[in-house]
Short mmCIF file of C-alpha atoms and ligand atoms in Angstrom, two decimals:
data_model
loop_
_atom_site.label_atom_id
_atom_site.label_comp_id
_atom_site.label_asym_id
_atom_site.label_seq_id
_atom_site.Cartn_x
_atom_site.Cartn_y
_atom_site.Cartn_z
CA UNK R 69 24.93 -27.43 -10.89
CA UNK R 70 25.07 -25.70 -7.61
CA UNK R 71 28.56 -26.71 -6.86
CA UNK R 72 29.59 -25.34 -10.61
CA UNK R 73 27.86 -22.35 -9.49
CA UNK R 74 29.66 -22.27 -5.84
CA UNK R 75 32.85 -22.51 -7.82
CA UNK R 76 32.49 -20.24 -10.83
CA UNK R 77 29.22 -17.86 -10.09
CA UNK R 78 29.20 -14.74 -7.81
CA UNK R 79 27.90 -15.08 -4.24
CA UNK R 80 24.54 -15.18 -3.31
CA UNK R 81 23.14 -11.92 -4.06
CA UNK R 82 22.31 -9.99 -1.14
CA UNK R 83 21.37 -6.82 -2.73
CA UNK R 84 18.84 -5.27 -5.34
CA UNK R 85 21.78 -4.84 -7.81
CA UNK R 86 22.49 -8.53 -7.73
CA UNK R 87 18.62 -8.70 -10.56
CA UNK R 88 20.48 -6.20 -12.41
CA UNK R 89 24.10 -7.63 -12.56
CA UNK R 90 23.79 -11.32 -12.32
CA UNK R 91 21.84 -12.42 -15.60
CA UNK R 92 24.69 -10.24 -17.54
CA UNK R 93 27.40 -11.96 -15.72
CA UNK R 94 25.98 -15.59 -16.47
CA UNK R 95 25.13 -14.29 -20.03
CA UNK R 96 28.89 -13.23 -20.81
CA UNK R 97 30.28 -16.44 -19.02
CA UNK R 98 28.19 -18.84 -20.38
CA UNK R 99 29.30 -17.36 -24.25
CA UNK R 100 32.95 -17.46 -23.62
CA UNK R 101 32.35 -20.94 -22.20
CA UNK R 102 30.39 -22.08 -25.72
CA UNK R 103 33.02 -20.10 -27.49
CA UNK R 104 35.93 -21.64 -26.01
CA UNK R 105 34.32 -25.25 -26.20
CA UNK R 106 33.18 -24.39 -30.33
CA UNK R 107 36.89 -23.48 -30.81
CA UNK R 108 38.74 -25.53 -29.08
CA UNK R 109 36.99 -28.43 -30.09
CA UNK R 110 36.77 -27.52 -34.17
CA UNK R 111 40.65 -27.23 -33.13
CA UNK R 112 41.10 -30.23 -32.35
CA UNK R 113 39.05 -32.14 -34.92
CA UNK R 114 40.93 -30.19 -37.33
CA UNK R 115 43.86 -31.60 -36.51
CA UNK R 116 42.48 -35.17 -36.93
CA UNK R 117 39.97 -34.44 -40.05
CA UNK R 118 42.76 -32.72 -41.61
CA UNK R 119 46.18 -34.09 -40.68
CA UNK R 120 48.58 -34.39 -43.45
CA UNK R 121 48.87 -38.51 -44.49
CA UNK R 122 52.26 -40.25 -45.98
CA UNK R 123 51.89 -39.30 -49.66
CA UNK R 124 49.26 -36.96 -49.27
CA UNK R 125 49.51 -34.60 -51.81
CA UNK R 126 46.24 -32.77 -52.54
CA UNK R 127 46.17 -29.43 -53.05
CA UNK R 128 43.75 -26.55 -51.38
CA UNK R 129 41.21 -25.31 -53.35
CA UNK R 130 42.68 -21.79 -53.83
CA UNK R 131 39.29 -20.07 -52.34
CA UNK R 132 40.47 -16.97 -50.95
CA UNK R 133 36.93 -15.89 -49.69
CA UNK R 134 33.59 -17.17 -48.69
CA UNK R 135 31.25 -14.33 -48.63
CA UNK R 136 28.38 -16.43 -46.28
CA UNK R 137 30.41 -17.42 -44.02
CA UNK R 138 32.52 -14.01 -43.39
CA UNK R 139 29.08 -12.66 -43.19
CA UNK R 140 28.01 -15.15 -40.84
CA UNK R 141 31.07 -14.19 -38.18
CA UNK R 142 31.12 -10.83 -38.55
CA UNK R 143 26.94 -10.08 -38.38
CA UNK R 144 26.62 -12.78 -35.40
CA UNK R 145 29.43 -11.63 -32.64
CA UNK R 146 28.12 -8.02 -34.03
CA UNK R 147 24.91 -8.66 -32.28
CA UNK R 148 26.08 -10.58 -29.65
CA UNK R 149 28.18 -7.33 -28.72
CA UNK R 150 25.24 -4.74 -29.04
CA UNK R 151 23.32 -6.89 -27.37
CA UNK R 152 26.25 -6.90 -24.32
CA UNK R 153 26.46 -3.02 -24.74
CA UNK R 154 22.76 -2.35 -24.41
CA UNK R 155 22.52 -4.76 -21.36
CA UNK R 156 25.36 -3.39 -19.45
CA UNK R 157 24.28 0.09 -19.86
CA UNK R 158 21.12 -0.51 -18.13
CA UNK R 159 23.46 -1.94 -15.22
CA UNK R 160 25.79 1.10 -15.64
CA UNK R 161 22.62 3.72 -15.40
CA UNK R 162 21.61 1.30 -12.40
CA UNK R 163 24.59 1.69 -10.16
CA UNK R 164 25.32 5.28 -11.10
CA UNK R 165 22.86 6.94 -10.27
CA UNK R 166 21.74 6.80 -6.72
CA UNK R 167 17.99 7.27 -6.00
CA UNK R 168 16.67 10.49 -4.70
CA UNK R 169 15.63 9.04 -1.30
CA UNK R 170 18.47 7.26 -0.15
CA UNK R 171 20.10 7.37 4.09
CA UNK R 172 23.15 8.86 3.65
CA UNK R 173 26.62 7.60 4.86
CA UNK R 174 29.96 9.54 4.78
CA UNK R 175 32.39 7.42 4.93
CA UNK R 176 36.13 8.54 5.45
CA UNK R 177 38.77 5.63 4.26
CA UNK R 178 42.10 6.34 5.42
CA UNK R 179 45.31 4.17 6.14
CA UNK R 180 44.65 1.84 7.53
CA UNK R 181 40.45 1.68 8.23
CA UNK R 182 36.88 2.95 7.49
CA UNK R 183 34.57 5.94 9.22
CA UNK R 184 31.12 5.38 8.52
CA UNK R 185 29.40 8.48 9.67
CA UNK R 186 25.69 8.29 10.14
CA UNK R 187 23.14 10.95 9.36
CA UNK R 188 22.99 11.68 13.51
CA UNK R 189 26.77 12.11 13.88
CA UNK R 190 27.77 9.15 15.13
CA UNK R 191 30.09 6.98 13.27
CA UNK R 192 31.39 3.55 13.05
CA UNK R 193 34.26 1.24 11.39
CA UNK R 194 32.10 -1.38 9.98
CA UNK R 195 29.04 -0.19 7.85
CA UNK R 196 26.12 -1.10 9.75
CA UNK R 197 22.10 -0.52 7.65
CA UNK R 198 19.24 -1.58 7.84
CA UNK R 199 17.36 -3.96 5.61
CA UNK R 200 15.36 -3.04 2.07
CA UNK R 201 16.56 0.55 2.75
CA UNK R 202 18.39 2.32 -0.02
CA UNK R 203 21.67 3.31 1.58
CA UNK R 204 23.54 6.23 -0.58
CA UNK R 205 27.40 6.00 0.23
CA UNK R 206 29.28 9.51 -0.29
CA UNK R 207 33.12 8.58 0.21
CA UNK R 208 36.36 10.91 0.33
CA UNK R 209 39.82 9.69 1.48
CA UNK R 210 42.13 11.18 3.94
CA UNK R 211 45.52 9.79 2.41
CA UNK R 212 46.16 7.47 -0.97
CA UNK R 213 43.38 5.79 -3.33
CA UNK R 214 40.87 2.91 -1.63
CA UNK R 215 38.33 1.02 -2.77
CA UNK R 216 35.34 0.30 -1.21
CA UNK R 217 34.08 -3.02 -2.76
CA UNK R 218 30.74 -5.22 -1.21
CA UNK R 219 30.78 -8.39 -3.43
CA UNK R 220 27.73 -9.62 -2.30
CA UNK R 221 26.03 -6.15 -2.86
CA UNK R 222 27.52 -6.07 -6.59
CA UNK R 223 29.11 -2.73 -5.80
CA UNK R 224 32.54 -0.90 -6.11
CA UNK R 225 33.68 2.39 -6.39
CA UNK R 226 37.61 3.71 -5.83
CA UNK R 227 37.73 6.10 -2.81
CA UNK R 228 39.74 9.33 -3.91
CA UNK R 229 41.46 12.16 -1.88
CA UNK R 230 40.37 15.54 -2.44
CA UNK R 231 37.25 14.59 -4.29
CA UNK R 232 34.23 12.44 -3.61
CA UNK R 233 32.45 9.48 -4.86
CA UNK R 234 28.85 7.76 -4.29
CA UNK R 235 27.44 4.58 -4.55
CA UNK R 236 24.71 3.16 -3.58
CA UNK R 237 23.01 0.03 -3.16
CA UNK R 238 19.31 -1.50 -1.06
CA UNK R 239 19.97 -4.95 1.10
CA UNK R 240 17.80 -7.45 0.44
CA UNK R 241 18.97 -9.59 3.31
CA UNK R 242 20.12 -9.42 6.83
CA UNK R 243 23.15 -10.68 8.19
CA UNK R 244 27.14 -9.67 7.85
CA UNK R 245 29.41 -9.32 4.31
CA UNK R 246 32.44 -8.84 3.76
CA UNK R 247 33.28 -5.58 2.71
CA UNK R 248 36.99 -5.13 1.33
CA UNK R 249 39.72 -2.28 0.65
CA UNK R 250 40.35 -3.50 -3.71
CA UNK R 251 43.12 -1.04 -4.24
CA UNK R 252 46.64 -1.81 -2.58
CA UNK R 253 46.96 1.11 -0.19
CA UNK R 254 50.30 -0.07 1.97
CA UNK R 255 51.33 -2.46 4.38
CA UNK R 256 48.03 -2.63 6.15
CA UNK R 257 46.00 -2.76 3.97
CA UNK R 258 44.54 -6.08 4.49
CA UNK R 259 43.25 -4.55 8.43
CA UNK R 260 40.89 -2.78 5.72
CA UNK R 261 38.81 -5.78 5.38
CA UNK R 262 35.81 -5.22 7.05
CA UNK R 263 31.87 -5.97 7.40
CA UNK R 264 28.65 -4.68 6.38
CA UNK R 265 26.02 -5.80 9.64
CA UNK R 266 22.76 -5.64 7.68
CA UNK R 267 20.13 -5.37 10.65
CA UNK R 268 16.54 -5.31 10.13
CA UNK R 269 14.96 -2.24 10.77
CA UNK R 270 13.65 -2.78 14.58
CA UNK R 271 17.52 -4.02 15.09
CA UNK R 272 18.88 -1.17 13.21
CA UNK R 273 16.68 1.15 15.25
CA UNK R 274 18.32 -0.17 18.59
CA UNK R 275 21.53 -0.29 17.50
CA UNK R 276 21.12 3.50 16.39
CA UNK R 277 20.01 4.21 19.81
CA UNK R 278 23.03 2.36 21.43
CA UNK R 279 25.01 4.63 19.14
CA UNK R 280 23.45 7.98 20.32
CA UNK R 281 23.33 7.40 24.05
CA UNK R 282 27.48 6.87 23.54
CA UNK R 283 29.64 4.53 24.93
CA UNK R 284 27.81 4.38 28.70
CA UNK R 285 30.15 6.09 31.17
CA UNK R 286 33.04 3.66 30.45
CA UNK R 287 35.60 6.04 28.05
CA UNK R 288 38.33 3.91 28.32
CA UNK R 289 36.80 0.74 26.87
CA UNK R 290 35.65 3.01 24.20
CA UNK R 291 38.82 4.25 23.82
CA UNK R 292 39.89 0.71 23.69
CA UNK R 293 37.91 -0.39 20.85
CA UNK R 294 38.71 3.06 18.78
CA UNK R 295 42.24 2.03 19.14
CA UNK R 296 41.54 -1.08 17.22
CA UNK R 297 38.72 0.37 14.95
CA UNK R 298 41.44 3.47 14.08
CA UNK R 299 44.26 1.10 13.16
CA UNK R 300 46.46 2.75 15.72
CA UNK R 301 47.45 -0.93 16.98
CA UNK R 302 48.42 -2.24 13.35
CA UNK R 303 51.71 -0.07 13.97
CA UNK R 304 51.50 0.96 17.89
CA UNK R 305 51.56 -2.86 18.76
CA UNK R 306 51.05 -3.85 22.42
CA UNK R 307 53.23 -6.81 21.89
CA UNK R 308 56.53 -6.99 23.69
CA UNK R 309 58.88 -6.17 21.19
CA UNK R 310 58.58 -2.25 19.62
CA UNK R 311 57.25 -2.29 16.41
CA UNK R 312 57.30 0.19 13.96
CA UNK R 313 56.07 2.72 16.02
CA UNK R 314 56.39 3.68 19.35
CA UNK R 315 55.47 1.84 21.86
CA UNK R 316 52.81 3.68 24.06
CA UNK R 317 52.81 1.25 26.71
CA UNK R 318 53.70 3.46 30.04
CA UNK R 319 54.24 6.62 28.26
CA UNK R 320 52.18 8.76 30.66
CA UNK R 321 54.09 11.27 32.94
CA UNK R 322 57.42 10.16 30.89
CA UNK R 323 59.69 11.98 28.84
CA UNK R 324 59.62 11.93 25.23
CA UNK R 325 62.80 13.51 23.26
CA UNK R 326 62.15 14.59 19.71
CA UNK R 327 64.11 14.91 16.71
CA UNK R 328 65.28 18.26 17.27
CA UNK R 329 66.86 17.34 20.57
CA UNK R 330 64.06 19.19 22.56
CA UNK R 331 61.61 16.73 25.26
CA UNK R 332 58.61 17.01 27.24
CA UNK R 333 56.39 15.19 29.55
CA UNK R 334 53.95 12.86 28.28
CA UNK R 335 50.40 14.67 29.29
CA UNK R 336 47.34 14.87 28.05
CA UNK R 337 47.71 17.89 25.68
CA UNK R 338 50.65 16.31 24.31
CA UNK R 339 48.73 12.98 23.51
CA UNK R 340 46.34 15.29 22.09
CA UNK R 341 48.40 16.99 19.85
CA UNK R 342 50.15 13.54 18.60
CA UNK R 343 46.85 12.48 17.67
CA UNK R 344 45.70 15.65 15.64
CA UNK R 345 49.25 16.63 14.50
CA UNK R 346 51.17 13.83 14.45
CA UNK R 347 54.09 15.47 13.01
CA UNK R 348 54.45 18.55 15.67
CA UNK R 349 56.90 16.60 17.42
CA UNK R 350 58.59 13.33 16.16
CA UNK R 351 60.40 11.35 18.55
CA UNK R 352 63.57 10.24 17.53
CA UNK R 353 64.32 7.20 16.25
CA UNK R 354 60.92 7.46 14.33
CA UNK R 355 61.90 10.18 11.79
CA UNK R 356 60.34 8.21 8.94
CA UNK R 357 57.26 6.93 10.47
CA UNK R 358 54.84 9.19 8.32
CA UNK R 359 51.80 8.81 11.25
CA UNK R 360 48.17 10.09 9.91
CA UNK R 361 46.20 13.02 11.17
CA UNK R 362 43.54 12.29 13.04
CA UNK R 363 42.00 15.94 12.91
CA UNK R 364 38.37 15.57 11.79
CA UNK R 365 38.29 12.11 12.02
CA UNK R 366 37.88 11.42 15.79
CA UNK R 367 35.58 13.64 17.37
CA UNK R 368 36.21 15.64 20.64
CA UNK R 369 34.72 12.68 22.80
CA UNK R 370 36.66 9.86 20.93
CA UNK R 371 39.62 11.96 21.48
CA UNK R 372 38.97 11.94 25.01
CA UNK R 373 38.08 8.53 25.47
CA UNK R 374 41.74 7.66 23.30
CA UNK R 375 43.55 9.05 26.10
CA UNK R 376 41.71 7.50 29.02
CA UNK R 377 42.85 4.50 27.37
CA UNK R 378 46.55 5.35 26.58
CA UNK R 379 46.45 6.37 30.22
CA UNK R 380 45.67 2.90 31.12
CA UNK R 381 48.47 1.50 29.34
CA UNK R 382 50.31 3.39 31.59
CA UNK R 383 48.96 1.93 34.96
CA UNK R 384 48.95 -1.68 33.85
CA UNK R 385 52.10 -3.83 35.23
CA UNK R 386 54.51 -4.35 32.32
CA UNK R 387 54.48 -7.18 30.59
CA UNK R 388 55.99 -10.42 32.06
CA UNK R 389 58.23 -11.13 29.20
CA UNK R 390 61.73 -10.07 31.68
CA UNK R 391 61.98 -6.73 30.08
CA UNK R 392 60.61 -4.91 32.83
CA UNK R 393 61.97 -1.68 32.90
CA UNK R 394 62.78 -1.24 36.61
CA UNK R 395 64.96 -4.01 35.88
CA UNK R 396 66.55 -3.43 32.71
CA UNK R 397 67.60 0.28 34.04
CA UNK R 398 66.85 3.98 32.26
CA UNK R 399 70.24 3.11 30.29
CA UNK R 400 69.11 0.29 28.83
CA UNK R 401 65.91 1.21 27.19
CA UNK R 402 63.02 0.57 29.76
CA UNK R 403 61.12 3.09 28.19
CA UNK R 404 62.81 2.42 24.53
CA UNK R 405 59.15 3.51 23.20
CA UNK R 406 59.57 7.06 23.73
CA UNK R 407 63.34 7.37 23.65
CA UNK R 408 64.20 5.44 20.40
CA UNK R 409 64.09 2.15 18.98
CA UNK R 410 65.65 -0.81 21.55
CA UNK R 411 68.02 -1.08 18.83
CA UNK R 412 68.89 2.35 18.38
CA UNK R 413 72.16 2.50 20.10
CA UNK R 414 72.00 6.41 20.08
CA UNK R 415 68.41 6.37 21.74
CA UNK R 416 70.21 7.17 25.46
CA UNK R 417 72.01 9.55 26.33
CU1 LIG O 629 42.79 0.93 1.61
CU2 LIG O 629 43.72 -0.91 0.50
#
């Protein structure tokens, strides 16, 4: 029974909706399941019971209609469907409206991650609450359509630009879920797959305080971890080869031409500005890389500690993979981040 229930039930309920949606889940299962088995097997004993023999030649009755029975299947599933409709209201009412006193979370999906934003200001990627609290989500998105879907909380709700929408849910356990993107929202998409950390609420209370004292004095390891949390290294890889995007591996005090034949240093205001306004200047080669804004997003201190980081991808010997660009020359695309794609053979001039 419990491996029939690992395989077809939901997940171990880790949230007060679970009461709610569970018994209605298992209800409307276990029906199709009788269903299925009462016509599949009448089916098949049909077939046998009633298979024409050699020489077989009786004759139906001729009774077009049996009052009792079309009574019976039409008053039956008729009830069995109210009785669905009433049941899944309640869990409809349940989930929709969130309760008066609830901690409230922003959240900000965007391509390709999640901003929690806490009622202090702070904000993180992965939703962190604490236990048997009633946590009211209030979600907007910066780009396309996401999803923000908790299985194990029995909750889901499509993240919209332009508009927002709540849910809400209470933990009933500690410990970390998985906490998914359900609406295809491009090629990273899958980076959207986060947790939810559900602390109890001395844990919670320390972790909050972590949060508020900031990152320590160390910016560019927070900076570090923002550039994973943001998603900038789904496209900015720090691999060897370029990927998509540019490559902001020793950028810093470089020059970076742009699509309209202008250049300028790579400084800290113009970091900045790529970050806030990614498409001020676009350097060339990347003319279709349609990068985010990350205006409102990232707050003046995250910002900061961004560029102490891209400034350390500057300092850092380059990689040892023989593409070193003191040897490979200016002409050959040592710095083919800023100036174009390696294999853009119009990326040097
Ligand atoms: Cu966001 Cu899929």
């Amino acid at each position: 029974m419990n491996l029939i229930h690992k395989i077809f039930g939901m997940p171990d309920q880790a949230s007060s909706a679970g009461a709610v949606i569970d018994p209605l889940w298992n209800f409307i299962t276990g029906m199709a399941v009788v269903f299925f088995l009462i016509v599949a097997i009448g089916s098949l004993a049909f077939m046998v019971i009633f298979r024409a023999r050699k020489g077989d030649q009786r004759l139906t009755s001729g009774n077009a209609h049996n009052t009792a029975l079309e009574l019976f299947w039409t008053i039956i599933p008729t009830i069995l469907i109210v009785i669905i409709f009433a049941w899944g209201f309640r869990g409809y009412m349940f989930l929709s409206v969130p309760p008066g006193k609830a901690m409230n979370i922003q959240v900000i999906a965007f391509q390709w991650g999640w901003r929690f934003i806490y009622p202090d200001g702070f904000s993180s990627n992965d939703l962190v609450v604490p236990e048997n609290t009633k946590v009211k989500l209030t979600m907007s998105s910066q780009d396309v359509i996401h999803s923000l879907y908790i299985p194990d909380f029995r909750v889901k709700m499509d993240v919209l630009p332009n508009r927002y929408t709540e849910l809400w849910f209470e933990p009933t356990k500690t410990g970390q879920f998985d906490l998914y993107c359900a609406e295809y929202c491009g090629t990273s998409h899958a980076t959207m797959n986060r947790i939810v950390d559900v602390k109890s609420f001395d844990e919670f209370e320390t972790w909050r305080n972590e949060q508020l004292a900031g990152p320590g004095g160390d910016l560019t390891a927070y900076g570090e971890s923002l550039y994973r949390e943001l998603g900038c290294l789904a496209c900015h890889t720090l691999e060897g080869s370029a990927g998509q995007c540019p490559d902001l591996r020793n950028i810093v005090g470089e020059e970076a031409v742009f699509t309209d034949g202008t250049a300028a240093m790579v400084d800290d205001n113009y970091l900045r500005e790529s970050i806030l306004e990614p498409n001020a200047k676009i350097v060339r080669g990347y003319e279709n890389v349609n990068m985010p804004t990350f205006k409102g997003v990232v707050t003046e201190q995250q910002l900061t500690a961004l560029i102490m980081y891209l400034h350390k991808l500057s300092s850092e010997p380059e990689s040892v993979d023989g593409e070193s660009g003191d040897e490979a020359g200016e002409d050959l695309g040592g710095d083919a981040g800023l100036k174009g794609p390696p294999d853009d053979p119009e990326s040097d001039d």
